[in-house]
Structures are given as C-alpha cells and as structure tokens.
Coordinates of C-alpha atoms and ligand atoms in Angstrom, one line a residue:
M1 CA -26.8 13.6 -7.1
T2 CA -24.1 15.2 -5.0
T3 CA -22.1 17.8 -7.0
F4 CA -18.4 18.1 -7.4
S5 CA -18.3 21.5 -5.6
E6 CA -19.9 19.9 -2.6
I7 CA -17.3 17.1 -2.3
A8 CA -14.2 19.0 -3.4
P9 CA -13.3 20.2 0.1
L10 CA -13.2 16.5 1.2
L11 CA -10.4 15.9 -1.4
A12 CA -8.1 18.5 0.1
S13 CA -6.8 16.2 2.9
Q14 CA -6.3 13.1 0.7
A15 CA -2.8 11.7 1.2
I16 CA -1.5 8.6 -0.5
E17 CA 1.8 7.2 0.7
V18 CA 4.2 6.1 -2.0
P19 CA 6.7 3.2 -1.6
S20 CA 10.4 3.8 -2.0
W21 CA 10.8 0.6 -3.9
A22 CA 8.5 1.8 -6.7
Y23 CA 11.3 4.1 -7.9
G24 CA 13.8 1.3 -8.2
N25 CA 14.1 -1.4 -10.8
S26 CA 11.7 -4.3 -10.5
G27 CA 10.6 -7.2 -12.6
T28 CA 9.7 -10.9 -12.5
R29 CA 11.7 -14.0 -12.0
F30 CA 12.3 -14.0 -15.8
K31 CA 13.8 -10.5 -16.1
V32 CA 14.3 -7.2 -14.4
F33 CA 14.5 -4.4 -17.0
G34 CA 16.6 -1.4 -15.9
T35 CA 15.5 2.1 -16.9
A36 CA 17.6 5.2 -17.4
G37 CA 17.5 7.6 -14.4
T38 CA 16.6 5.0 -11.9
P39 CA 17.8 6.0 -8.4
R40 CA 21.0 4.5 -7.0
T41 CA 20.4 5.6 -3.4
V42 CA 17.5 6.0 -1.0
Q43 CA 18.0 9.8 -1.2
E44 CA 17.4 9.7 -5.0
K45 CA 14.3 7.5 -4.4
I46 CA 13.0 10.1 -2.0
A47 CA 13.8 12.9 -4.5
D48 CA 11.6 11.1 -7.1
A49 CA 8.9 10.5 -4.5
A50 CA 8.9 14.2 -3.6
T51 CA 8.6 15.0 -7.3
V52 CA 5.3 13.0 -7.5
H53 CA 4.1 15.0 -4.5
R54 CA 5.2 18.3 -6.0
F55 CA 3.2 17.8 -9.2
T56 CA 0.1 16.2 -7.6
G57 CA -0.1 17.4 -4.0
L58 CA -1.3 13.8 -3.2
A59 CA 1.9 12.0 -1.9
P60 CA 3.3 13.7 1.2
T61 CA 4.9 10.6 2.7
V62 CA 7.3 7.9 1.5
S63 CA 7.3 4.3 2.8
L64 CA 10.8 2.7 3.4
H65 CA 11.9 -0.9 3.2
I66 CA 14.5 -2.3 5.5
P67 CA 17.3 -3.3 4.7
W68 CA 16.9 -1.9 1.2
D69 CA 16.8 1.7 2.5
L70 CA 19.2 1.3 5.3
V71 CA 21.4 4.4 6.0
D72 CA 23.7 5.2 8.9
D73 CA 21.7 8.2 10.0
F74 CA 17.9 8.1 9.8
A75 CA 17.5 11.4 11.5
A76 CA 19.5 13.0 8.7
L77 CA 17.4 11.1 6.1
R78 CA 14.3 12.4 7.8
S79 CA 15.6 15.9 7.5
Y80 CA 16.6 15.3 3.9
A81 CA 13.1 14.2 3.1
E82 CA 11.5 17.1 5.0
D83 CA 13.6 19.6 3.1
L84 CA 12.1 18.1 -0.1
G85 CA 8.6 18.5 1.2
V86 CA 7.8 15.0 2.2
A87 CA 8.0 12.9 5.4
L88 CA 9.2 9.3 5.9
G89 CA 6.3 6.9 6.5
T90 CA 5.7 3.3 7.0
I91 CA 8.7 1.0 7.7
N92 CA 8.5 -2.3 5.9
S93 CA 10.3 -5.3 7.4
N94 CA 11.9 -7.9 5.2
T95 CA 12.2 -11.5 6.2
F96 CA 11.9 -12.9 2.7
Q97 CA 15.5 -12.5 1.3
D98 CA 17.8 -14.0 3.9
D99 CA 18.9 -17.7 3.4
D100 CA 18.2 -18.4 7.0
Y101 CA 14.5 -17.7 6.4
K102 CA 14.1 -20.3 3.6
L103 CA 11.9 -22.5 5.8
G104 CA 10.3 -19.7 7.8
A105 CA 11.3 -16.7 10.0
L106 CA 8.8 -15.8 12.7
T107 CA 7.4 -19.3 12.4
H108 CA 10.6 -21.2 12.1
T109 CA 11.1 -24.3 14.3
D110 CA 14.6 -23.1 15.3
K111 CA 14.3 -20.6 18.1
A112 CA 17.5 -18.9 17.0
V113 CA 16.1 -18.2 13.5
R114 CA 12.9 -16.8 15.1
Q115 CA 15.0 -14.6 17.3
K116 CA 17.0 -13.3 14.3
A117 CA 13.7 -12.4 12.6
I118 CA 12.3 -10.8 15.8
D119 CA 15.6 -8.8 16.2
H120 CA 15.2 -7.5 12.6
H121 CA 11.7 -6.2 13.5
L122 CA 13.1 -4.6 16.7
A123 CA 15.7 -2.9 14.5
C124 CA 12.9 -1.7 12.2
I125 CA 11.2 -0.1 15.3
D126 CA 14.5 1.6 16.2
V127 CA 14.3 3.1 12.6
M128 CA 10.7 4.2 13.3
D129 CA 11.9 6.0 16.4
A130 CA 14.4 7.9 14.3
T131 CA 12.2 8.7 11.3
G132 CA 9.1 9.5 13.4
S133 CA 7.2 6.8 11.5
R134 CA 3.9 5.5 12.9
D135 CA 3.5 2.1 11.2
L136 CA 5.6 -1.1 11.2
K137 CA 4.3 -3.1 8.3
I138 CA 4.9 -6.8 8.4
W139 CA 4.4 -8.9 5.3
L140 CA 5.5 -12.5 5.8
A141 CA 6.5 -14.7 2.9
E142 CA 6.3 -17.7 5.2
G143 CA 4.5 -20.9 4.3
T144 CA 5.1 -24.3 2.8
N145 CA 5.2 -25.8 -0.7
Y146 CA 4.1 -29.3 0.1
P147 CA 1.5 -31.0 2.4
G148 CA 3.3 -32.4 5.5
Q149 CA 6.2 -30.1 5.1
G150 CA 5.2 -28.0 8.2
D151 CA 3.0 -28.3 11.2
L152 CA 0.3 -25.8 10.3
R153 CA -0.9 -25.4 13.8
G154 CA 2.6 -25.2 15.3
R155 CA 3.5 -22.4 12.9
Q156 CA 0.6 -20.3 14.0
D157 CA 1.5 -20.8 17.7
R158 CA 5.1 -19.7 17.0
L159 CA 3.9 -16.8 14.8
A160 CA 1.7 -15.6 17.6
E161 CA 4.5 -15.8 20.1
S162 CA 7.0 -13.9 17.8
L163 CA 4.5 -11.2 17.0
A164 CA 3.7 -10.7 20.7
T165 CA 7.4 -10.2 21.4
I166 CA 7.6 -7.6 18.6
Y167 CA 4.4 -5.9 19.6
E168 CA 5.8 -5.3 23.1
R169 CA 8.4 -3.0 21.6
I170 CA 5.8 -0.9 19.6
G171 CA 5.5 2.6 21.1
Q172 CA 2.3 4.2 22.3
E173 CA 2.2 6.4 19.2
Q174 CA 3.2 3.5 16.9
R175 CA 1.3 0.7 15.2
L176 CA 1.9 -2.8 13.9
V177 CA 0.1 -3.6 10.7
L178 CA 0.1 -7.2 9.5
E179 CA -0.4 -7.8 5.8
Y180 CA -1.9 -11.0 4.4
K181 CA -1.4 -12.7 1.0
F182 CA -3.1 -15.7 -0.3
F183 CA -0.1 -17.3 -2.1
E184 CA 3.5 -16.6 -3.3
P185 CA 6.3 -17.2 -2.7
A186 CA 4.9 -20.2 -0.8
F187 CA 2.5 -22.3 -2.8
Y188 CA 0.8 -24.9 -0.6
H189 CA 0.0 -22.7 2.3
T190 CA 0.9 -19.2 3.5
D191 CA 1.0 -18.6 7.3
V192 CA -0.9 -15.2 6.9
P193 CA -3.1 -16.0 3.9
D194 CA -6.2 -14.1 4.4
W195 CA -7.8 -11.2 6.3
G196 CA -9.3 -13.5 8.9
T197 CA -5.9 -14.8 10.0
S198 CA -4.4 -11.4 10.1
Y199 CA -7.4 -10.2 12.1
A200 CA -7.0 -13.1 14.6
H201 CA -3.4 -12.3 15.2
V202 CA -3.7 -8.5 15.4
S203 CA -6.7 -8.9 17.7
A204 CA -4.6 -11.1 20.0
L205 CA -1.9 -8.5 20.0
G206 CA -3.8 -5.4 21.1
E207 CA -5.2 -2.0 20.2
R208 CA -2.2 -0.8 18.3
A209 CA -2.2 -3.8 15.9
F210 CA -4.1 -3.7 12.6
V211 CA -4.6 -5.4 9.3
C212 CA -2.9 -4.2 6.1
L213 CA -5.0 -5.0 3.0
D214 CA -3.1 -5.3 -0.2
T215 CA -5.6 -5.1 -3.0
G216 CA -3.5 -7.6 -5.1
H217 CA -3.4 -10.3 -2.4
H218 CA -6.8 -12.0 -3.0
A219 CA -8.0 -14.9 -5.2
P220 CA -9.7 -13.8 -8.4
G221 CA -13.3 -12.8 -7.9
T222 CA -12.9 -11.9 -4.2
N223 CA -15.3 -9.2 -3.1
I224 CA -12.5 -7.0 -1.6
E225 CA -14.9 -4.1 -0.7
F226 CA -16.7 -6.5 1.6
I227 CA -13.4 -7.2 3.5
V228 CA -12.9 -3.4 3.6
A229 CA -16.3 -2.8 5.1
Q230 CA -15.9 -5.6 7.6
L231 CA -12.4 -4.5 8.8
I232 CA -13.6 -0.9 9.2
R233 CA -16.6 -2.1 11.2
L234 CA -14.3 -4.2 13.4
G235 CA -12.0 -1.2 13.9
K236 CA -9.0 -3.2 12.5
L237 CA -8.3 -1.7 9.0
G238 CA -4.9 -0.2 9.4
S239 CA -3.7 0.4 5.9
F240 CA -4.0 -0.4 2.2
D241 CA -1.3 -1.5 -0.2
F242 CA -3.0 -0.3 -3.4
N243 CA -2.1 -1.8 -6.7
S244 CA -4.0 -3.7 -9.4
R245 CA -3.9 -7.2 -10.8
F246 CA -5.1 -9.3 -13.7
Y247 CA -4.0 -12.7 -12.5
A248 CA -1.9 -12.7 -9.4
D249 CA 0.1 -10.3 -7.3
D250 CA 0.9 -8.3 -10.4
D251 CA 1.6 -5.0 -8.5
L252 CA 0.3 -3.0 -11.5
I253 CA -0.9 0.6 -11.4
V254 CA -3.9 0.8 -9.0
G255 CA -7.1 1.2 -11.0
A256 CA -5.5 0.1 -14.2
A257 CA -7.1 -3.3 -14.2
D258 CA -10.5 -2.5 -12.6
P259 CA -11.3 1.2 -11.7
Y260 CA -14.8 0.2 -10.7
Q261 CA -13.4 -2.1 -8.0
L262 CA -11.3 0.8 -6.8
F263 CA -14.4 3.0 -6.7
R264 CA -16.3 0.3 -4.7
I265 CA -13.4 0.0 -2.2
L266 CA -13.2 3.7 -1.7
F267 CA -17.0 4.0 -1.4
E268 CA -16.8 1.6 1.6
C269 CA -14.0 3.6 3.1
I270 CA -16.1 6.8 2.8
R271 CA -19.3 5.0 4.0
G272 CA -17.4 3.5 7.0
G273 CA -15.8 6.7 8.1
A274 CA -12.3 5.6 7.1
F275 CA -11.7 8.5 4.7
G276 CA -10.7 12.0 5.6
P277 CA -8.5 13.9 8.1
D278 CA -10.0 12.1 11.1
S279 CA -9.2 8.6 9.8
D280 CA -6.1 6.7 10.8
V281 CA -6.2 4.4 7.8
A282 CA -3.0 4.7 5.8
Y283 CA -3.6 4.7 2.0
M284 CA -0.3 3.4 0.6
L285 CA 0.7 2.2 -2.8
D286 CA 2.6 -1.0 -3.2
Q287 CA 3.5 -1.3 -6.8
C288 CA 6.3 -2.3 -9.2
H289 CA 6.8 -0.5 -12.4
N290 CA 8.6 -3.2 -14.4
I291 CA 8.3 -1.8 -17.9
E292 CA 6.9 1.8 -17.5
D293 CA 8.8 4.8 -16.2
K294 CA 8.5 4.9 -12.5
I295 CA 7.7 8.5 -11.7
P296 CA 4.9 8.8 -14.3
G297 CA 3.7 5.4 -13.1
Q298 CA 3.4 6.7 -9.6
I299 CA 1.7 9.9 -10.8
R300 CA -0.9 7.9 -12.7
S301 CA -1.5 5.8 -9.7
V302 CA -2.2 8.6 -7.2
L303 CA -4.3 10.4 -9.8
N304 CA -6.4 7.2 -10.3
V305 CA -7.0 7.0 -6.5
Q306 CA -8.0 10.7 -6.5
E307 CA -10.4 10.3 -9.4
M308 CA -12.1 7.2 -8.0
T309 CA -12.3 8.9 -4.6
A310 CA -14.0 11.9 -6.1
R311 CA -16.5 9.7 -7.9
A312 CA -17.2 7.7 -4.8
L313 CA -17.8 10.9 -2.8
L314 CA -20.5 11.8 -5.5
V315 CA -22.7 8.9 -4.5
D316 CA -26.0 10.4 -3.2
R317 CA -25.9 8.6 0.1
D318 CA -29.3 9.7 1.3
A319 CA -31.0 8.7 -1.9
L320 CA -29.1 5.4 -1.9
T321 CA -30.1 4.6 1.7
K322 CA -33.8 5.3 0.9
A323 CA -33.7 3.1 -2.2
Q324 CA -32.0 0.3 -0.2
E325 CA -34.6 0.6 2.6
D326 CA -37.4 0.6 0.0
G327 CA -35.9 -2.5 -1.6
D328 CA -35.7 -0.6 -4.9
V329 CA -32.9 -2.8 -6.4
L330 CA -32.6 -1.0 -9.7
L331 CA -32.8 2.5 -8.3
A332 CA -30.2 1.7 -5.7
N333 CA -27.9 0.3 -8.4
E334 CA -28.6 3.3 -10.6
I335 CA -27.7 5.8 -7.9
F336 CA -24.4 3.9 -7.3
M337 CA -23.6 3.7 -11.0
D338 CA -24.5 7.4 -11.7
A339 CA -21.6 8.4 -9.5
F340 CA -19.2 5.9 -11.0
Y341 CA -20.1 7.0 -14.5
T342 CA -19.5 10.7 -13.7
D343 CA -16.4 12.0 -15.4
V344 CA -14.7 14.2 -12.9
R345 CA -11.5 14.9 -14.8
A346 CA -12.4 18.5 -15.9
D347 CA -13.6 19.4 -12.4
L348 CA -10.5 17.9 -10.8
A349 CA -8.3 19.9 -13.3
A350 CA -9.9 23.2 -12.4
W351 CA -9.8 22.3 -8.7
R352 CA -6.1 21.6 -8.9
E353 CA -5.4 24.9 -10.6
G354 CA -7.4 26.6 -7.8
R355 CA -4.9 25.1 -5.4
G356 CA -1.8 26.1 -7.3
L357 CA -1.2 22.7 -8.8
P358 CA -0.9 21.7 -12.4
A359 CA -4.3 21.0 -14.0
N360 CA -2.7 18.0 -15.6
P361 CA 0.0 16.7 -13.4
M362 CA 1.2 14.0 -15.8
R363 CA 1.7 16.5 -18.6
A364 CA 3.3 19.0 -16.3
Y365 CA 5.8 16.3 -15.2
L366 CA 6.6 15.2 -18.7
E367 CA 7.2 18.8 -19.8
S368 CA 9.2 19.6 -16.7
G369 CA 12.5 18.1 -17.8
Y370 CA 12.9 16.2 -14.5
Q371 CA 13.1 12.8 -16.3
Q372 CA 15.7 14.0 -18.7
Q373 CA 17.7 15.6 -15.9
I374 CA 17.9 12.4 -13.8
E375 CA 18.7 10.4 -16.8
A376 CA 21.6 12.7 -17.5
D377 CA 22.7 13.0 -13.9
R378 CA 22.4 9.4 -12.7
V379 CA 25.1 7.8 -14.6
G380 CA 27.2 5.1 -13.0
G381 CA 26.7 3.5 -9.6
T382 CA 24.3 0.6 -9.0
Q383 CA 20.6 1.2 -9.8
A384 CA 18.3 0.4 -6.9
G385 CA 16.2 -2.7 -7.0
W386 CA 15.0 -5.3 -4.5
N387 CA 18.2 -5.2 -2.6
Ligands
AFD401 C1 5.7 -7.7 -1.9 C2 4.8 -8.5 -1.1 C3 3.9 -7.5 -0.2 C4 4.7 -6.5 0.5 C5 5.7 -5.8 -0.5 C6 6.6 -4.9 0.3 O1 3.9 -9.2 -1.9 O2 2.9 -6.9 -1.0 O3 3.8 -5.5 1.0 O4 6.5 -6.8 -1.1 O5 7.3 -5.6 1.3 O6 5.0 -7.0 -2.9
MN402 MN1 1.9 -5.2 -0.2

C-alpha cells in the first residue's frame, strides 16, 4: 500500500474555502440559537475564518454572501482579509430572501422581476471585480409547491435566458458555478434539482460555467461519488459545497455523518485529476453550526476533509487497477478498504508540526483563548445570521 510519507507532499497544497455565514448564527425554522462571541460584522466573520486558517493551514479563502456581507468598500475588505492572511473567495448570490422572488426570480413570469434578479447577479460580479474573486456561485431556491402552479418548461426557458444574460458579464478570468438541490424551499419541483439540469444549463452557457455540487443536496442513498466522477470526466465540476446530512439539507459538519462517503468522493477527485495544485475545482464548505461553537466546528470540518483526503491518497492505485482488470472483486474492495481503514491521525499530527502548525489544531485553538476573547469583546451590536 502507498505510505503516508509518499502522499504527504500532495497534502501541502490542499485548500478548503470556508463560508462567511458559517460564523454567524443559524438554525432551523423552529429556532435560531445565538452563541456568545458570534460576529456582528463581515470583518469579524473574516477574523474568525482567518483563525481557522491560522490553526490548520487549510483555509486560505473565505466565501462571501451578498447582500449579507455587503460593505461600502470591497477593495478595503479585500485588504483587511489579506492583512489577516486570507483572501476573499467565491461570491454567493441571494435570490431567496426578497418578497419579490416568492414565485421565482430568474424564472419569474414577470420580466421586471427577472431583471431585478439579473441585476442582483450583475452587482455580485461587480463585487467579484473588487475582491478579485473567481467564482460567482448561483443557488436558486426557485420552484413550485403544487402541480400546475408553474409551467415547468417555460421556467427552464426563462432560466436559460436569464443565466445567459448574467454569463455575458462574467470576465475572462471568472466563472459561473450553478448549484443544484433536489428540494427545499420548494417542495413539488425545483428548477435546478439535479446535476443533469445544472450540467445542461452550464453547458449551454459556455466554457466558464460549471456545476457546484453540494454534498447535502441529494436524495438519500444517491451515489454522489458517481456524480463527481461523471462531472470531472465531462470537465464541468466547478466546486463543492461540503457538508453532511442524515435526512435532508442538514448542513452538518462534513464527514460527521458518513466519513466513508467523503473518502469515496475524494478518491474520485484524486483519480479524476481534480485534486492538487493544477486543479481548478474549488473545495468549499457550506455548513451551518446551529448548536456547536462555530470556529471549532469549522476546524473540525477542514480537518475531516484533510484526513479523508490523506486516506484516499493512500489507495494503491496500481494494485487496485490490476485487481479491477483481473476481475478480482474481493481484492479490489480490500485494497480500497485498506486505505480507508488506515488511521492517519498520528502521521498528520507529525506532518503538521514539521510545517510549523499545531499537531492538534482543535486543542491548540481551544487553549488559545481566542474564543474567550471574542466572547468578552463582542458585546452589543447585532449578531450576524442569515441577513
Ligand atoms: C443554502 C442552500 C445552498 C447554498 C447556501 C449558500 O441550500 O446550499 O449554497 O445556502 O447560499 O444552504
Ligand atoms: Mn450549498
């Protein structure tokens, strides 16, 4: 089997983008629990994100959400982030919280509403120009709750037209990533419900449009690693939104529900050439820490991705390929499982120390006093959430 020392150099370039909204309060339609120390401003969110990077070395960029993270001067925000050792990353649009969009945004039958939603995306691209971001991430909450409510075909035609207008504004060094989700908040149909629909639309747009795969956006039992392999093969995997789920779009800590699935997904990324410094695939988290402290939750998340990546890199690809070609079912599975069963935590700890990072980033954070400091400092104001 491949050894840790052989694969360790491949871990050096691993970068996982953290979402600004993970540091604010979040919850369910039943309750949003606030926690002490929660940021009040996007600057405080970025400070917390930079803290995750400082302790792990894994999170060099922070994804923003517009309008939640709107500021007057994004060039200044970009400098603020860089002074803390991180860069601003993906810009996420939001057409799911404005009353005008109740019956649709980019798909709406009213051209004026569609134009308003298009203009929001054009404003997001203006932000990208100021922050130096590469990706505009579009997740559409659009759909219907009852059969007959909407013209399924007409909505696709309007969506294609709206996306094409947005795409025209995407710069040569920028990308549009279109995220799919099989249900919620619409319950009868969602206009971008699956990877095939996203793939169809981004293929129609052009070479700088890609699919965003959120690991929590599939029906239970979906073979997500197959979708990963297929999108890589088609050259249209743009980014991940990593999280984990037990039943729906739970946005839990990635790997917490099923580390083996995360391992299989990362194996397909490695096998498909979508991992490492030469890959353009963005590995983002999209999570909500409803009951746990946010910064430790993000630290746990990026460490989970690092650990499963290391295990996936340990798969003896030559031996696996031979066993597959020989039709040796049990040996092929054994080779695959050998890597998954390999506990790499001690190796990772030593490797981190060799790079000037804490052997145990979680313990180092908890002992650093940062949490106590922000709880003492951040008194008053309005804690950030989904607003
Ligand atoms: C919600 C959506 C989707 C999106 C995220 C950020 O379900 O995952 O990526 O908000 O806009 O979680
Ligand atoms: Mn997402």
